[in-house]
Amino acid sequence: MPDALHSAIGAPRDVAAIDIGSNSVRLVLYRLEGRAIWTVFNEKVLAGLGRDLAATGRLSVEGAAQALTALKRYGQEFCDRVAAETGLRIRVLSGEEEARYAALGVLAGIPHADGVVGDLGGSSLELVRLTAGEVGRGATLPLGPFALADARGFDADRLRETIADRLETAGDFKADTLYAVGGAWRTLAQVHMGVSGYPLRIVHQYEMDATEVLDTARLIARASRAALEKWPGLSKKRAETLPHAALVLEGLIERLGLKRIVLSAWGVREGLLYEALEPDIAAADPLLAGSSALGARQGISPTLPGALNGWIAPLLAALPPVFDRERDAVLADAACRLADLGARLHPDHRVELAFDQVLRAPVPGQSHAERAFLAVAVNARYGGSASTPEAATVTRLLSEEQRQGARALGLAIRLACDLSGRSPQLLVNARAGVKDGALVLTAAEGYADVLLGEQTRRRGKALAEAMGLKLDIRSGD
């Protein structure tokens, strides 16, 4: 990592979290690079600790045995040392704390989230209000699959009545958007992706229309457990709890008047990490932080992204808005931070590999449409054709206007990089702007021969055509 960026974000840190829930026990290792949070290892065991809580009020004997085995697997030497020196202390979160940390986790990955967070665990559902990025009050309801277990067996209609009764007190959480947290709902989203033929299999910030979710939930509720177990990627233990989760989501849509569901892969664990960050780091945009961390690994000059962003700003101002002006500026900034992502990739495969990295990188703070937008921009930055890799995915996620805007952004970055040899010191001696239907390129006195050669003309012509302009190259300011 370049020294300037390294000092700006602080030394990278490694953090481990062992999360013991009523359904799963999970070990997650994180790498923190300032505001950028990377998951480097993630292992879970569906132990089902809370499977018998509703009937006996006690943890499942079988589940406890599986949980203890998992904890030993997660570091016997470490556990022995902690037990010998301090005694093992497990922090038990109250329902209110769990709701708050789930909401903080959502905000860590989706900073402008506004609506209600629903964190579904094995035994309970935590609801918490989010308003303009602020965490409001929360509530805990006995709506986890284990809390809904019925000795008489699974009966969808009877379960709907129980869920409706337990949601009676949730009316204050009415909202347009539910931010769904929890493994069961992530699985439901994956089912929805399969049913709808969705091409980008990334759960975080996957959006579903409430009407479509109702159809998927009812499909799951009608399926037998034997049928669910045959579905690709669905484990037997998840097949057991998925119908309950689907019916709870159905009940929430009807009770809260939801219009859309947004999945959050970040929840309680990430909320705890987010709370521990220094305030100035926590306030950073996760998309920009992630793009910086991803791009910086290529060894580029730490000042190049800022120089690129400033240089292309007059060109982008001449383009129509793509998302909105404020968001377009953030995406342009992110694209500049990714400008050298392909530097160490094989030139014969650079376009495809860089496109795929940007489209699928575990960087939060971006919608799926924005992922596609940045991937198209990076494709153009490396000379990829307008058809792009994975054309069907791009067409599904972006309008024609958005695709054109992304391509123009990428071509502007390509022009700036190739004109200057990716040198911020040289880039300041050239200017680009739009005037009288032309893309105008100029150089400071004495720099025209260095900066405005044949390659600059080719790059400028490609950008001008993408913007519907003529190209005008002048030798002086």
XYZ file of C-alpha atoms in Angstrom:
477
model
C 0.000 0.000 0.000
C 1.447 3.466 -0.852
C 2.880 5.186 2.231
C 0.642 8.267 1.963
C -2.538 6.203 1.801
C -1.226 3.849 4.500
C -0.691 6.764 6.890
C -4.004 8.357 5.954
C -6.082 5.342 6.929
C -3.807 3.982 9.673
C -2.174 0.588 9.852
C -4.408 -2.274 8.687
C -5.865 -4.304 11.531
C -7.056 -7.877 11.819
C -10.165 -8.534 13.927
C -11.898 -11.816 14.726
C -15.503 -12.260 15.835
C -17.112 -15.430 17.160
C -20.870 -15.036 16.913
C -22.907 -17.576 18.886
C -26.525 -17.304 17.770
C -29.615 -19.362 18.442
C -29.274 -21.046 15.050
C -25.652 -20.697 13.954
C -22.170 -20.378 15.414
C -19.891 -18.414 13.141
C -16.249 -17.342 13.058
C -15.434 -14.327 10.897
C -11.980 -12.824 10.390
C -11.927 -9.225 9.180
C -9.198 -7.055 7.715
C -9.754 -3.374 8.498
C -8.104 -0.824 6.214
C -9.510 2.368 7.644
C -13.202 2.445 6.718
C -12.774 -0.483 4.319
C -13.815 -3.743 5.971
C -12.842 -6.982 4.205
C -14.038 -10.432 5.208
C -11.054 -12.755 4.817
C -12.481 -15.883 6.463
C -16.059 -16.894 7.252
C -17.099 -20.254 8.643
C -20.392 -21.266 10.217
C -22.020 -24.257 11.863
C -25.821 -24.451 11.962
C -25.836 -25.814 15.498
C -29.446 -24.933 16.338
C -28.763 -23.963 19.956
C -32.224 -22.454 20.314
C -34.114 -25.275 18.624
C -35.832 -26.455 21.864
C -36.245 -23.073 23.575
C -39.942 -22.718 22.805
C -40.770 -26.169 24.167
C -38.320 -26.552 27.064
C -36.919 -23.116 27.820
C -33.427 -24.629 27.550
C -30.713 -24.821 24.921
C -30.722 -27.864 22.682
C -28.429 -30.587 24.025
C -27.427 -31.624 20.527
C -27.016 -27.998 19.492
C -24.839 -27.239 22.511
C -22.558 -30.150 21.636
C -22.213 -28.923 18.042
C -21.579 -25.364 19.227
C -18.807 -26.483 21.590
C -17.204 -28.506 18.804
C -17.301 -25.454 16.567
C -15.742 -23.233 19.239
C -12.886 -25.681 19.675
C -12.433 -25.742 15.910
C -12.181 -21.962 15.974
C -9.034 -21.886 18.105
C -8.327 -24.318 20.917
C -5.005 -22.727 21.830
C -6.550 -19.280 22.016
C -9.576 -20.516 23.976
C -7.332 -22.373 26.428
C -5.237 -19.266 27.018
C -8.256 -17.034 27.538
C -9.842 -19.580 29.908
C -6.609 -19.966 31.888
C -5.814 -16.269 32.192
C -9.189 -14.558 32.395
C -11.977 -17.128 32.040
C -14.071 -17.217 28.885
C -16.540 -14.355 28.908
C -19.312 -14.416 26.342
C -21.231 -11.203 25.954
C -24.949 -11.861 25.739
C -26.702 -9.089 23.846
C -30.160 -8.026 24.928
C -32.812 -7.765 22.245
C -32.430 -3.984 22.276
C -28.642 -4.222 21.879
C -28.941 -6.758 19.094
C -31.396 -4.525 17.243
C -29.104 -1.519 17.623
C -25.995 -3.338 16.405
C -27.888 -4.831 13.479
C -28.969 -1.313 12.502
C -25.400 -0.020 12.847
C -24.233 -2.881 10.637
C -26.748 -1.894 7.986
C -25.585 1.731 8.161
C -21.956 0.621 7.929
C -22.734 -0.933 4.544
C -25.604 1.319 3.374
C -24.918 4.749 4.915
C -28.102 6.473 3.764
C -30.480 3.653 4.679
C -33.936 4.916 5.629
C -36.714 2.581 6.733
C -36.763 -0.307 9.168
C -34.150 -3.001 9.842
C -35.375 -6.545 10.400
C -32.811 -8.974 11.815
C -34.208 -12.519 11.833
C -32.380 -15.010 14.017
C -33.240 -18.506 15.103
C -35.448 -17.429 17.996
C -36.352 -13.777 17.538
C -36.908 -10.926 15.123
C -35.350 -7.569 15.964
C -36.923 -4.497 14.389
C -35.341 -1.059 14.558
C -36.183 2.216 12.869
C -33.644 4.011 10.651
C -34.344 7.626 9.779
C -31.925 9.582 7.590
C -29.025 7.420 8.706
C -29.889 7.630 12.413
C -30.752 4.620 14.589
C -34.124 4.871 16.302
C -35.896 2.669 18.793
C -36.047 -1.093 18.439
C -38.208 -4.014 19.468
C -37.750 -7.773 19.847
C -40.511 -10.161 18.792
C -40.682 -13.972 19.219
C -40.759 -14.631 15.494
C -37.640 -16.689 14.840
C -38.223 -20.141 13.312
C -37.501 -21.882 16.622
C -39.956 -19.620 18.487
C -42.600 -20.545 15.912
C -42.017 -24.287 16.141
C -45.278 -26.234 16.519
C -45.432 -29.784 17.852
C -48.391 -30.376 15.527
C -46.152 -29.841 12.519
C -45.840 -27.103 9.917
C -49.175 -25.610 8.874
C -48.819 -22.435 6.804
C -52.292 -21.047 7.511
C -52.031 -21.645 11.252
C -48.550 -20.104 11.268
C -49.780 -17.019 9.407
C -52.303 -16.426 12.184
C -49.633 -16.767 14.872
C -47.313 -14.384 13.039
C -50.107 -11.840 12.553
C -50.886 -11.953 16.294
C -47.242 -11.429 17.254
C -46.908 -8.532 14.808
C -49.829 -6.628 16.330
C -47.436 -4.436 18.322
C -45.236 -3.667 15.297
C -47.482 -1.064 13.703
C -45.162 1.783 14.718
C -42.516 0.369 12.383
C -44.452 1.017 9.171
C -42.053 1.952 6.357
C -41.556 1.707 2.617
C -38.266 -0.207 2.912
C -37.181 -3.170 5.003
C -33.447 -3.792 5.333
C -33.362 -7.547 5.820
C -30.573 -9.089 7.907
C -30.081 -12.783 8.611
C -29.115 -16.016 6.896
C -32.658 -17.218 6.261
C -33.577 -14.067 4.393
C -30.325 -14.168 2.426
C -31.321 -17.666 1.352
C -34.786 -16.429 0.394
C -33.171 -13.707 -1.715
C -31.067 -16.318 -3.498
C -34.243 -18.272 -4.245
C -35.783 -15.075 -5.625
C -32.736 -14.517 -7.823
C -33.090 -18.012 -9.225
C -36.820 -17.690 -9.871
C -36.426 -14.291 -11.568
C -33.307 -15.209 -13.558
C -31.325 -12.421 -11.913
C -27.776 -12.389 -13.343
C -25.707 -10.876 -10.501
C -25.533 -13.299 -7.577
C -24.560 -10.783 -4.898
C -26.889 -10.621 -1.916
C -25.730 -7.330 -0.375
C -28.018 -4.493 -1.486
C -30.079 -6.833 -3.619
C -33.495 -5.199 -3.938
C -36.819 -7.001 -4.245
C -40.249 -5.558 -4.937
C -42.636 -6.472 -2.123
C -45.185 -7.965 -4.519
C -42.560 -10.270 -6.017
C -41.360 -11.244 -2.543
C -44.867 -12.294 -1.589
C -44.955 -14.625 -4.584
C -41.580 -16.130 -3.628
C -42.545 -16.474 0.043
C -45.752 -18.282 -0.867
C -43.868 -20.555 -3.254
C -41.506 -21.535 -0.430
C -44.334 -21.984 2.086
C -46.155 -24.356 -0.284
C -43.105 -26.520 -0.936
C -42.579 -29.621 1.172
C -39.415 -29.957 3.211
C -38.320 -32.859 0.995
C -38.763 -30.652 -2.074
C -36.852 -27.750 -0.481
C -33.929 -30.022 0.383
C -33.526 -30.767 -3.323
C -33.187 -27.099 -4.259
C -29.602 -26.242 -5.369
C -27.469 -24.821 -2.579
C -30.098 -25.275 0.150
C -28.917 -27.326 3.138
C -31.250 -29.594 5.099
C -31.045 -27.393 8.175
C -31.814 -24.249 6.178
C -34.702 -26.040 4.450
C -36.179 -26.636 7.898
C -36.328 -22.943 8.829
C -36.787 -21.241 5.435
C -40.610 -21.624 5.248
C -40.969 -19.955 8.669
C -38.720 -17.087 7.546
C -40.721 -16.690 4.328
C -44.004 -16.432 6.230
C -42.546 -13.906 8.687
C -41.462 -11.760 5.749
C -44.920 -12.112 4.235
C -46.437 -10.960 7.542
C -44.093 -7.975 7.754
C -44.952 -6.837 4.234
C -48.641 -6.877 5.060
C -48.359 -5.401 8.582
C -45.827 -2.660 7.820
C -47.013 -1.758 4.317
C -43.580 -2.441 2.838
C -42.916 -1.630 -0.809
C -39.441 -3.067 -1.185
C -36.938 -5.259 0.618
C -33.198 -4.539 0.507
C -30.833 -7.272 1.687
C -27.941 -6.375 3.945
C -25.097 -8.872 4.267
C -23.832 -6.718 7.135
C -25.452 -6.965 10.548
C -24.592 -7.307 14.233
C -20.913 -8.242 13.839
C -20.215 -5.416 11.423
C -22.199 -3.069 13.665
C -19.839 -3.848 16.531
C -16.829 -3.154 14.288
C -18.384 0.052 12.982
C -19.016 1.346 16.503
C -15.357 0.727 17.396
C -13.996 2.825 14.503
C -12.655 6.296 15.158
C -15.399 8.856 14.359
C -13.573 10.421 11.405
C -12.958 7.009 9.850
C -16.534 5.838 10.485
C -17.835 8.954 8.724
C -16.068 8.062 5.457
C -18.027 6.751 2.483
C -17.631 2.932 2.354
C -17.698 2.852 -1.446
C -14.891 5.394 -1.706
C -12.912 3.742 1.095
C -13.290 0.313 -0.491
C -12.373 1.619 -3.944
C -9.262 3.296 -2.527
C -8.173 0.155 -0.716
C -8.799 -1.989 -3.797
C -7.052 0.396 -6.170
C -4.136 1.152 -3.863
C -2.997 -2.472 -3.946
C -1.775 -1.889 -7.493
C 0.919 0.512 -6.312
C -0.395 3.635 -8.061
C 0.542 7.129 -7.018
C -1.686 8.039 -4.061
C -2.285 11.465 -5.599
C -3.394 10.170 -9.011
C -7.086 9.485 -8.197
C -7.629 13.016 -6.910
C -5.801 14.505 -9.891
C -7.902 12.458 -12.306
C -11.132 13.407 -10.561
C -10.343 17.100 -10.760
C -9.209 16.896 -14.380
C -12.316 15.153 -15.713
C -14.780 17.259 -13.675
C -15.422 19.830 -16.466
C -16.186 17.001 -18.882
C -18.633 15.282 -16.546
C -20.377 18.595 -15.865
C -21.265 18.713 -19.562
C -22.998 15.324 -19.435
C -26.633 14.836 -18.397
C -27.165 13.402 -14.886
C -27.077 9.607 -14.678
C -28.363 8.908 -11.164
C -28.301 12.443 -9.747
C -25.538 15.041 -9.675
C -24.481 14.303 -6.107
C -24.382 10.553 -6.603
C -22.730 10.882 -10.013
C -19.884 12.791 -8.345
C -19.360 9.997 -5.799
C -19.315 7.357 -8.544
C -16.844 9.386 -10.605
C -14.605 9.666 -7.540
C -14.832 5.891 -7.019
C -14.002 5.222 -10.677
C -10.894 7.409 -10.425
C -9.756 5.447 -7.367
C -10.092 2.283 -9.471
C -8.294 3.779 -12.465
C -5.215 1.568 -12.147
C -6.966 -1.595 -10.996
C -5.748 -3.513 -14.039
C -2.110 -2.444 -13.809
C -0.895 -5.878 -12.728
C -3.337 -7.946 -14.746
C -2.349 -9.752 -17.946
C -2.936 -7.344 -20.850
C -4.691 -10.019 -22.915
C -7.325 -10.448 -20.201
C -7.215 -7.080 -18.447
C -10.585 -5.816 -19.675
C -12.535 -8.893 -18.585
C -10.720 -9.314 -15.269
C -10.976 -5.655 -14.251
C -14.655 -5.568 -15.230
C -15.379 -8.655 -13.133
C -13.446 -7.359 -10.113
C -15.392 -4.121 -10.033
C -18.754 -5.771 -10.637
C -18.276 -8.354 -7.869
C -15.830 -6.824 -5.384
C -17.010 -7.078 -1.746
C -17.232 -3.301 -1.491
C -20.437 -2.062 0.184
C -22.184 1.266 -0.188
C -23.311 0.730 -3.787
C -26.458 -0.551 -5.413
C -26.277 -3.290 -8.011
C -26.924 -0.715 -10.727
C -23.986 1.328 -9.437
C -21.779 -1.784 -9.478
C -22.623 -2.243 -13.139
C -22.051 1.462 -13.822
C -18.532 1.350 -12.359
C -17.757 -1.917 -14.153
C -18.755 -0.359 -17.496
C -16.612 2.685 -16.706
C -13.556 0.515 -15.923
C -14.226 -1.507 -19.079
C -14.031 1.694 -21.131
C -10.999 2.938 -19.187
C -9.101 -0.143 -20.421
C -10.291 0.098 -24.002
C -13.109 -2.413 -23.846
C -15.812 -2.249 -26.485
C -19.214 -0.683 -25.919
C -20.765 -4.162 -25.793
C -18.851 -4.884 -22.532
C -18.315 -8.277 -20.919
C -21.539 -9.779 -19.562
C -23.671 -7.607 -21.807
C -26.902 -9.238 -20.609
C -26.092 -8.394 -16.976
C -25.307 -4.783 -17.844
C -28.489 -4.438 -19.910
C -30.564 -5.870 -17.047
C -29.120 -3.440 -14.498
C -28.595 -0.205 -16.464
C -30.604 1.949 -18.839
C -29.095 2.983 -22.157
C -28.464 6.486 -20.770
C -26.647 5.037 -17.754
C -24.499 2.822 -19.969
C -23.565 5.814 -22.114
C -22.723 7.879 -19.066
C -20.534 5.126 -17.614
C -18.696 4.687 -20.901
C -18.042 8.427 -21.208
C -16.673 8.463 -17.649
C -14.321 5.576 -18.392
C -13.119 7.106 -21.656
C -12.437 10.403 -19.878
C -10.277 8.579 -17.314
C -8.522 6.674 -20.109
C -7.745 9.945 -21.896
C -6.347 11.527 -18.726
C -4.235 8.464 -17.851
C -2.761 7.970 -21.310
C -2.216 11.670 -21.985
C -0.156 12.043 -18.809
C 1.362 8.590 -18.471
C -0.554 8.459 -15.158
C 1.630 11.262 -13.804
C -0.260 13.872 -11.741
C 2.619 16.302 -12.351
C 2.162 16.084 -16.119
C -1.635 16.020 -15.982
C -1.813 19.522 -14.457
C -0.251 20.893 -17.644
C -3.232 19.879 -19.793
C -6.860 20.944 -19.737
C -10.082 19.442 -21.072
C -13.430 21.158 -21.450
C -16.555 21.389 -23.571
C -17.284 24.495 -25.635
C -19.513 25.141 -28.635
C -20.224 21.480 -29.291
C -16.588 20.446 -29.097
C -14.341 18.592 -26.696
C -11.451 21.027 -26.322
C -7.993 19.798 -25.274
C -5.208 22.264 -24.527
C -1.717 22.126 -23.031
C 0.366 24.635 -21.139
C 3.134 26.406 -23.017
C 5.966 24.023 -23.817
C 3.916 20.881 -23.142
C 1.929 20.476 -26.369
C 4.450 18.147 -28.013
C 4.651 16.020 -24.861
C 0.934 15.784 -24.067
C -1.045 16.291 -27.257
C 0.378 13.621 -29.531
C -1.272 11.018 -31.732
C -2.377 8.771 -28.853
C -4.064 11.727 -27.157
C -5.852 12.463 -30.430
C -7.158 8.875 -30.618
C -8.288 8.869 -26.996
C -9.851 12.308 -27.374
C -11.711 11.282 -30.522
C -13.195 8.212 -28.788
C -14.401 10.339 -25.867
C -15.766 13.066 -28.132
C -17.769 10.527 -30.126
C -19.170 9.014 -26.927
C -20.269 12.489 -25.815
C -21.680 13.453 -29.224
C -19.052 16.166 -29.723
C -16.352 17.216 -32.156
C -12.697 17.118 -31.106
C -10.703 20.363 -30.943
C -7.026 20.073 -29.934
C -5.198 23.353 -29.334
C -1.509 23.803 -28.650
C -1.794 26.399 -25.865
C -4.075 27.550 -23.000
